[in-house]
mmCIF file with all atom_site columns, C-alpha atoms in Angstrom:
data_model
loop_
_atom_site.group_PDB
_atom_site.id
_atom_site.type_symbol
_atom_site.label_atom_id
_atom_site.label_alt_id
_atom_site.label_comp_id
_atom_site.label_asym_id
_atom_site.label_entity_id
_atom_site.label_seq_id
_atom_site.pdbx_PDB_ins_code
_atom_site.Cartn_x
_atom_site.Cartn_y
_atom_site.Cartn_z
_atom_site.occupancy
_atom_site.B_iso_or_equiv
_atom_site.pdbx_formal_charge
_atom_site.auth_seq_id
_atom_site.auth_comp_id
_atom_site.auth_asym_id
_atom_site.auth_atom_id
_atom_site.pdbx_PDB_model_num
ATOM 1   C CA . UNK A 1 1   ? 86.159  117.533 98.730  1.00 53.00 ? 1   UNK A CA 1
ATOM 2   C CA . UNK A 1 2   ? 85.870  120.920 99.756  1.00 56.00 ? 2   UNK A CA 1
ATOM 3   C CA . UNK A 1 3   ? 88.533  123.236 101.317 1.00 55.00 ? 3   UNK A CA 1
ATOM 4   C CA . UNK A 1 4   ? 86.814  122.987 104.746 1.00 56.00 ? 4   UNK A CA 1
ATOM 5   C CA . UNK A 1 5   ? 86.759  119.098 104.793 1.00 59.00 ? 5   UNK A CA 1
ATOM 6   C CA . UNK A 1 6   ? 90.442  119.088 103.530 1.00 56.00 ? 6   UNK A CA 1
ATOM 7   C CA . UNK A 1 7   ? 91.508  121.379 106.452 1.00 53.00 ? 7   UNK A CA 1
ATOM 8   C CA . UNK A 1 8   ? 89.535  119.334 108.858 1.00 60.00 ? 8   UNK A CA 1
ATOM 9   C CA . UNK A 1 9   ? 91.401  116.037 107.537 1.00 63.00 ? 9   UNK A CA 1
ATOM 10  C CA . UNK A 1 10  ? 94.814  117.908 107.846 1.00 57.00 ? 10  UNK A CA 1
ATOM 11  C CA . UNK A 1 11  ? 94.116  118.855 111.297 1.00 57.00 ? 11  UNK A CA 1
ATOM 12  C CA . UNK A 1 12  ? 92.865  115.467 112.206 1.00 56.00 ? 12  UNK A CA 1
ATOM 13  C CA . UNK A 1 13  ? 96.071  113.706 110.908 1.00 57.00 ? 13  UNK A CA 1
ATOM 14  C CA . UNK A 1 14  ? 98.158  116.453 112.477 1.00 52.00 ? 14  UNK A CA 1
ATOM 15  C CA . UNK A 1 15  ? 96.707  115.840 115.763 1.00 53.00 ? 15  UNK A CA 1
ATOM 16  C CA . UNK A 1 16  ? 96.913  112.125 115.516 1.00 51.00 ? 16  UNK A CA 1
ATOM 17  C CA . UNK A 1 17  ? 100.544 112.363 114.808 1.00 51.00 ? 17  UNK A CA 1
ATOM 18  C CA . UNK A 1 18  ? 101.049 114.423 117.893 1.00 47.00 ? 18  UNK A CA 1
ATOM 19  C CA . UNK A 1 19  ? 99.124  111.949 119.849 1.00 50.00 ? 19  UNK A CA 1
ATOM 20  C CA . UNK A 1 20  ? 101.159 108.926 118.621 1.00 52.00 ? 20  UNK A CA 1
ATOM 21  C CA . UNK A 1 21  ? 104.433 110.378 119.199 1.00 48.00 ? 21  UNK A CA 1
ATOM 22  C CA . UNK A 1 22  ? 103.577 111.563 122.840 1.00 47.00 ? 22  UNK A CA 1
ATOM 23  C CA . UNK A 1 23  ? 101.553 108.517 123.997 1.00 45.00 ? 23  UNK A CA 1
ATOM 24  C CA . UNK A 1 24  ? 103.422 105.584 122.207 1.00 47.00 ? 24  UNK A CA 1
ATOM 25  C CA . UNK A 1 25  ? 106.983 106.241 121.576 1.00 45.00 ? 25  UNK A CA 1
ATOM 26  C CA . UNK A 1 26  ? 108.203 104.954 125.116 1.00 44.00 ? 26  UNK A CA 1
ATOM 27  C CA . UNK A 1 27  ? 106.836 101.544 124.430 1.00 46.00 ? 27  UNK A CA 1
ATOM 28  C CA . UNK A 1 28  ? 108.827 100.627 121.244 1.00 45.00 ? 28  UNK A CA 1
ATOM 29  C CA . UNK A 1 29  ? 111.409 97.979  121.684 1.00 46.00 ? 29  UNK A CA 1
ATOM 30  C CA . UNK A 1 30  ? 113.998 96.728  119.244 1.00 45.00 ? 30  UNK A CA 1
ATOM 31  C CA . UNK A 1 31  ? 113.199 93.160  117.950 1.00 46.00 ? 31  UNK A CA 1
ATOM 32  C CA . UNK A 1 32  ? 115.070 90.590  116.148 1.00 50.00 ? 32  UNK A CA 1
ATOM 33  C CA . UNK A 1 33  ? 112.310 88.627  114.281 1.00 56.00 ? 33  UNK A CA 1
ATOM 34  C CA . UNK A 1 34  ? 111.236 87.954  110.760 1.00 68.00 ? 34  UNK A CA 1
ATOM 35  C CA . UNK A 1 35  ? 109.526 90.854  109.226 1.00 62.00 ? 35  UNK A CA 1
ATOM 36  C CA . UNK A 1 36  ? 106.017 90.437  107.806 1.00 50.00 ? 36  UNK A CA 1
ATOM 37  C CA . UNK A 1 37  ? 105.422 91.982  104.265 1.00 61.00 ? 37  UNK A CA 1
ATOM 38  C CA . UNK A 1 38  ? 101.747 92.840  103.604 1.00 64.00 ? 38  UNK A CA 1
ATOM 39  C CA . UNK A 1 39  ? 100.149 91.608  100.477 1.00 69.00 ? 39  UNK A CA 1
ATOM 40  C CA . UNK A 1 40  ? 98.105  94.502  100.309 1.00 80.00 ? 40  UNK A CA 1
ATOM 41  C CA . UNK A 1 41  ? 98.553  97.691  97.940  1.00 87.00 ? 41  UNK A CA 1
ATOM 42  C CA . UNK A 1 42  ? 100.935 99.655  100.125 1.00 92.00 ? 42  UNK A CA 1
ATOM 43  C CA . UNK A 1 43  ? 102.084 103.318 99.602  1.00 96.00 ? 43  UNK A CA 1
ATOM 44  C CA . UNK A 1 44  ? 104.354 104.798 102.125 1.00 96.00 ? 44  UNK A CA 1
ATOM 45  C CA . UNK A 1 45  ? 103.237 108.475 102.564 1.00 97.00 ? 45  UNK A CA 1
ATOM 46  C CA . UNK A 1 46  ? 105.931 109.407 105.190 1.00 97.00 ? 46  UNK A CA 1
ATOM 47  C CA . UNK A 1 47  ? 108.843 107.948 106.944 1.00 97.00 ? 47  UNK A CA 1
ATOM 48  C CA . UNK A 1 48  ? 111.373 109.821 109.053 1.00 97.00 ? 48  UNK A CA 1
ATOM 49  C CA . UNK A 1 49  ? 113.193 109.885 112.363 1.00 97.00 ? 49  UNK A CA 1
ATOM 50  C CA . UNK A 1 50  ? 111.373 111.379 115.294 1.00 94.00 ? 50  UNK A CA 1
ATOM 51  C CA . UNK A 1 51  ? 113.183 114.499 116.530 1.00 94.00 ? 51  UNK A CA 1
ATOM 52  C CA . UNK A 1 52  ? 114.259 114.362 120.040 1.00 93.00 ? 52  UNK A CA 1
ATOM 53  C CA . UNK A 1 53  ? 113.802 110.494 120.188 1.00 92.00 ? 53  UNK A CA 1
ATOM 54  C CA . UNK A 1 54  ? 117.134 108.913 119.423 1.00 94.00 ? 54  UNK A CA 1
ATOM 55  C CA . UNK A 1 55  ? 116.737 105.893 117.143 1.00 95.00 ? 55  UNK A CA 1
ATOM 56  C CA . UNK A 1 56  ? 112.902 106.062 116.678 1.00 96.00 ? 56  UNK A CA 1
ATOM 57  C CA . UNK A 1 57  ? 111.003 106.719 113.502 1.00 97.00 ? 57  UNK A CA 1
ATOM 58  C CA . UNK A 1 58  ? 107.559 107.089 112.371 1.00 97.00 ? 58  UNK A CA 1
ATOM 59  C CA . UNK A 1 59  ? 105.995 105.571 109.261 1.00 97.00 ? 59  UNK A CA 1
ATOM 60  C CA . UNK A 1 60  ? 102.724 106.505 107.742 1.00 98.00 ? 60  UNK A CA 1
ATOM 61  C CA . UNK A 1 61  ? 101.222 104.128 104.975 1.00 97.00 ? 61  UNK A CA 1
ATOM 62  C CA . UNK A 1 62  ? 98.307  104.099 102.963 1.00 97.00 ? 62  UNK A CA 1
ATOM 63  C CA . UNK A 1 63  ? 96.844  100.634 102.190 1.00 95.00 ? 63  UNK A CA 1
ATOM 64  C CA . UNK A 1 64  ? 94.070  99.383  99.891  1.00 96.00 ? 64  UNK A CA 1
ATOM 65  C CA . UNK A 1 65  ? 92.651  95.961  100.504 1.00 95.00 ? 65  UNK A CA 1
ATOM 66  C CA . UNK A 1 66  ? 90.785  94.334  97.699  1.00 95.00 ? 66  UNK A CA 1
ATOM 67  C CA . UNK A 1 67  ? 87.433  92.472  98.172  1.00 94.00 ? 67  UNK A CA 1
ATOM 68  C CA . UNK A 1 68  ? 87.973  89.159  99.994  1.00 94.00 ? 68  UNK A CA 1
ATOM 69  C CA . UNK A 1 69  ? 91.410  90.167  101.243 1.00 94.00 ? 69  UNK A CA 1
ATOM 70  C CA . UNK A 1 70  ? 93.010  88.252  104.013 1.00 94.00 ? 70  UNK A CA 1
ATOM 71  C CA . UNK A 1 71  ? 96.413  89.146  105.266 1.00 92.00 ? 71  UNK A CA 1
ATOM 72  C CA . UNK A 1 72  ? 98.930  86.941  106.871 1.00 92.00 ? 72  UNK A CA 1
ATOM 73  C CA . UNK A 1 73  ? 99.189  86.505  110.731 1.00 94.00 ? 73  UNK A CA 1
ATOM 74  C CA . UNK A 1 74  ? 101.376 89.318  112.103 1.00 95.00 ? 74  UNK A CA 1
ATOM 75  C CA . UNK A 1 75  ? 101.999 91.467  115.137 1.00 96.00 ? 75  UNK A CA 1
ATOM 76  C CA . UNK A 1 76  ? 103.529 94.901  115.787 1.00 96.00 ? 76  UNK A CA 1
ATOM 77  C CA . UNK A 1 77  ? 106.375 95.423  118.298 1.00 95.00 ? 77  UNK A CA 1
ATOM 78  C CA . UNK A 1 78  ? 105.231 99.070  118.636 1.00 95.00 ? 78  UNK A CA 1
ATOM 79  C CA . UNK A 1 79  ? 102.271 101.580 118.687 1.00 96.00 ? 79  UNK A CA 1
ATOM 80  C CA . UNK A 1 80  ? 100.151 101.313 115.470 1.00 97.00 ? 80  UNK A CA 1
ATOM 81  C CA . UNK A 1 81  ? 97.065  103.526 114.925 1.00 98.00 ? 81  UNK A CA 1
ATOM 82  C CA . UNK A 1 82  ? 94.830  102.659 111.899 1.00 98.00 ? 82  UNK A CA 1
ATOM 83  C CA . UNK A 1 83  ? 92.287  105.215 110.498 1.00 98.00 ? 83  UNK A CA 1
ATOM 84  C CA . UNK A 1 84  ? 89.757  103.560 108.019 1.00 98.00 ? 84  UNK A CA 1
ATOM 85  C CA . UNK A 1 85  ? 89.077  105.881 105.036 1.00 98.00 ? 85  UNK A CA 1
ATOM 86  C CA . UNK A 1 86  ? 86.862  103.619 103.055 1.00 97.00 ? 86  UNK A CA 1
ATOM 87  C CA . UNK A 1 87  ? 84.961  100.365 103.591 1.00 97.00 ? 87  UNK A CA 1
ATOM 88  C CA . UNK A 1 88  ? 84.959  98.082  106.676 1.00 97.00 ? 88  UNK A CA 1
ATOM 89  C CA . UNK A 1 89  ? 88.224  96.435  108.044 1.00 97.00 ? 89  UNK A CA 1
ATOM 90  C CA . UNK A 1 90  ? 87.873  93.336  110.058 1.00 97.00 ? 90  UNK A CA 1
ATOM 91  C CA . UNK A 1 91  ? 90.688  92.481  112.522 1.00 97.00 ? 91  UNK A CA 1
ATOM 92  C CA . UNK A 1 92  ? 90.944  88.793  113.627 1.00 96.00 ? 92  UNK A CA 1
ATOM 93  C CA . UNK A 1 93  ? 92.250  88.500  117.056 1.00 95.00 ? 93  UNK A CA 1
ATOM 94  C CA . UNK A 1 94  ? 92.811  85.340  119.243 1.00 92.00 ? 94  UNK A CA 1
ATOM 95  C CA . UNK A 1 95  ? 89.714  86.319  121.301 1.00 91.00 ? 95  UNK A CA 1
ATOM 96  C CA . UNK A 1 96  ? 87.424  87.167  118.290 1.00 94.00 ? 96  UNK A CA 1
ATOM 97  C CA . UNK A 1 97  ? 87.116  89.597  115.427 1.00 95.00 ? 97  UNK A CA 1
ATOM 98  C CA . UNK A 1 98  ? 86.602  93.247  115.497 1.00 96.00 ? 98  UNK A CA 1
ATOM 99  C CA . UNK A 1 99  ? 85.116  95.462  112.641 1.00 97.00 ? 99  UNK A CA 1
ATOM 100 C CA . UNK A 1 100 ? 86.124  99.140  112.077 1.00 98.00 ? 100 UNK A CA 1
ATOM 101 C CA . UNK A 1 101 ? 84.140  101.189 109.498 1.00 97.00 ? 101 UNK A CA 1
ATOM 102 C CA . UNK A 1 102 ? 85.205  104.309 107.637 1.00 97.00 ? 102 UNK A CA 1
ATOM 103 C CA . UNK A 1 103 ? 85.688  107.054 109.967 1.00 97.00 ? 103 UNK A CA 1
ATOM 104 C CA . UNK A 1 104 ? 86.694  104.810 112.757 1.00 98.00 ? 104 UNK A CA 1
ATOM 105 C CA . UNK A 1 105 ? 90.309  105.244 114.313 1.00 97.00 ? 105 UNK A CA 1
ATOM 106 C CA . UNK A 1 106 ? 91.713  102.363 116.682 1.00 95.00 ? 106 UNK A CA 1
ATOM 107 C CA . UNK A 1 107 ? 94.963  101.619 118.274 1.00 96.00 ? 107 UNK A CA 1
ATOM 108 C CA . UNK A 1 108 ? 96.153  98.043  117.663 1.00 95.00 ? 108 UNK A CA 1
ATOM 109 C CA . UNK A 1 109 ? 97.522  96.004  120.563 1.00 93.00 ? 109 UNK A CA 1
ATOM 110 C CA . UNK A 1 110 ? 101.119 95.814  120.861 1.00 95.00 ? 110 UNK A CA 1
ATOM 111 C CA . UNK A 1 111 ? 102.847 92.352  120.514 1.00 95.00 ? 111 UNK A CA 1
ATOM 112 C CA . UNK A 1 112 ? 99.311  90.715  119.695 1.00 96.00 ? 112 UNK A CA 1
ATOM 113 C CA . UNK A 1 113 ? 98.902  88.397  116.799 1.00 96.00 ? 113 UNK A CA 1
ATOM 114 C CA . UNK A 1 114 ? 96.337  89.396  114.352 1.00 96.00 ? 114 UNK A CA 1
ATOM 115 C CA . UNK A 1 115 ? 95.066  88.992  110.718 1.00 96.00 ? 115 UNK A CA 1
ATOM 116 C CA . UNK A 1 116 ? 93.580  91.873  108.654 1.00 96.00 ? 116 UNK A CA 1
ATOM 117 C CA . UNK A 1 117 ? 90.576  91.097  106.450 1.00 96.00 ? 117 UNK A CA 1
ATOM 118 C CA . UNK A 1 118 ? 88.212  92.628  104.102 1.00 96.00 ? 118 UNK A CA 1
ATOM 119 C CA . UNK A 1 119 ? 85.265  90.296  104.210 1.00 95.00 ? 119 UNK A CA 1
ATOM 120 C CA . UNK A 1 120 ? 83.270  92.303  101.602 1.00 95.00 ? 120 UNK A CA 1
ATOM 121 C CA . UNK A 1 121 ? 82.970  90.339  98.369  1.00 95.00 ? 121 UNK A CA 1
ATOM 122 C CA . UNK A 1 122 ? 82.774  93.597  96.265  1.00 94.00 ? 122 UNK A CA 1
ATOM 123 C CA . UNK A 1 123 ? 84.166  96.732  97.990  1.00 94.00 ? 123 UNK A CA 1
ATOM 124 C CA . UNK A 1 124 ? 87.681  97.466  98.834  1.00 94.00 ? 124 UNK A CA 1
ATOM 125 C CA . UNK A 1 125 ? 89.011  98.882  102.126 1.00 97.00 ? 125 UNK A CA 1
ATOM 126 C CA . UNK A 1 126 ? 91.358  101.886 102.337 1.00 97.00 ? 126 UNK A CA 1
ATOM 127 C CA . UNK A 1 127 ? 93.252  102.678 105.592 1.00 97.00 ? 127 UNK A CA 1
ATOM 128 C CA . UNK A 1 128 ? 95.896  105.050 106.812 1.00 98.00 ? 128 UNK A CA 1
ATOM 129 C CA . UNK A 1 129 ? 98.291  103.222 109.205 1.00 97.00 ? 129 UNK A CA 1
ATOM 130 C CA . UNK A 1 130 ? 100.620 105.240 111.588 1.00 97.00 ? 130 UNK A CA 1
ATOM 131 C CA . UNK A 1 131 ? 103.386 103.347 113.157 1.00 96.00 ? 131 UNK A CA 1
ATOM 132 C CA . UNK A 1 132 ? 106.265 103.966 115.401 1.00 96.00 ? 132 UNK A CA 1
ATOM 133 C CA . UNK A 1 133 ? 109.296 101.946 115.894 1.00 95.00 ? 133 UNK A CA 1
ATOM 134 C CA . UNK A 1 134 ? 113.150 101.590 116.085 1.00 95.00 ? 134 UNK A CA 1
ATOM 135 C CA . UNK A 1 135 ? 114.883 102.835 112.945 1.00 95.00 ? 135 UNK A CA 1
ATOM 136 C CA . UNK A 1 136 ? 116.033 99.655  111.027 1.00 92.00 ? 136 UNK A CA 1
ATOM 137 C CA . UNK A 1 137 ? 113.835 97.230  112.829 1.00 93.00 ? 137 UNK A CA 1
ATOM 138 C CA . UNK A 1 138 ? 110.725 95.661  111.405 1.00 93.00 ? 138 UNK A CA 1
ATOM 139 C CA . UNK A 1 139 ? 107.412 97.246  112.255 1.00 93.00 ? 139 UNK A CA 1
ATOM 140 C CA . UNK A 1 140 ? 105.442 94.126  111.498 1.00 92.00 ? 140 UNK A CA 1
ATOM 141 C CA . UNK A 1 141 ? 106.431 90.720  112.563 1.00 93.00 ? 141 UNK A CA 1
ATOM 142 C CA . UNK A 1 142 ? 105.241 87.447  111.013 1.00 92.00 ? 142 UNK A CA 1
ATOM 143 C CA . UNK A 1 143 ? 103.538 85.083  113.270 1.00 92.00 ? 143 UNK A CA 1
ATOM 144 C CA . UNK A 1 144 ? 103.120 81.299  113.090 1.00 86.00 ? 144 UNK A CA 1
#
């Protein structure tokens, strides 16, 4: 990747961070529920309190979902934004499925049950996940 592309990616991620903090942080509410732990390969890239917003934090994660991956049913109590880096991610919702391709950015619905899937039989999916929540509270809640 050349310098111009890297710079463009850094500007995009910084802009996305500012949008997330500005738009979504007020909607975060503490929850008392069982946390959902993803079965995907997860690497936390960033986790820190949000300055000026008492008790709130932001977490940025890189997830790799292998071919034929199907996660567990879960929901998010606060704002979550997903940027698809590689492959196609399918999100199963009660009303149907939505598929997002590399380069797509989408906001997940708060407090809505979903299942993340990689329906490809041979390609992996790589995503960046930006989450905002209350410090010490789960960002993903298991749903039955």
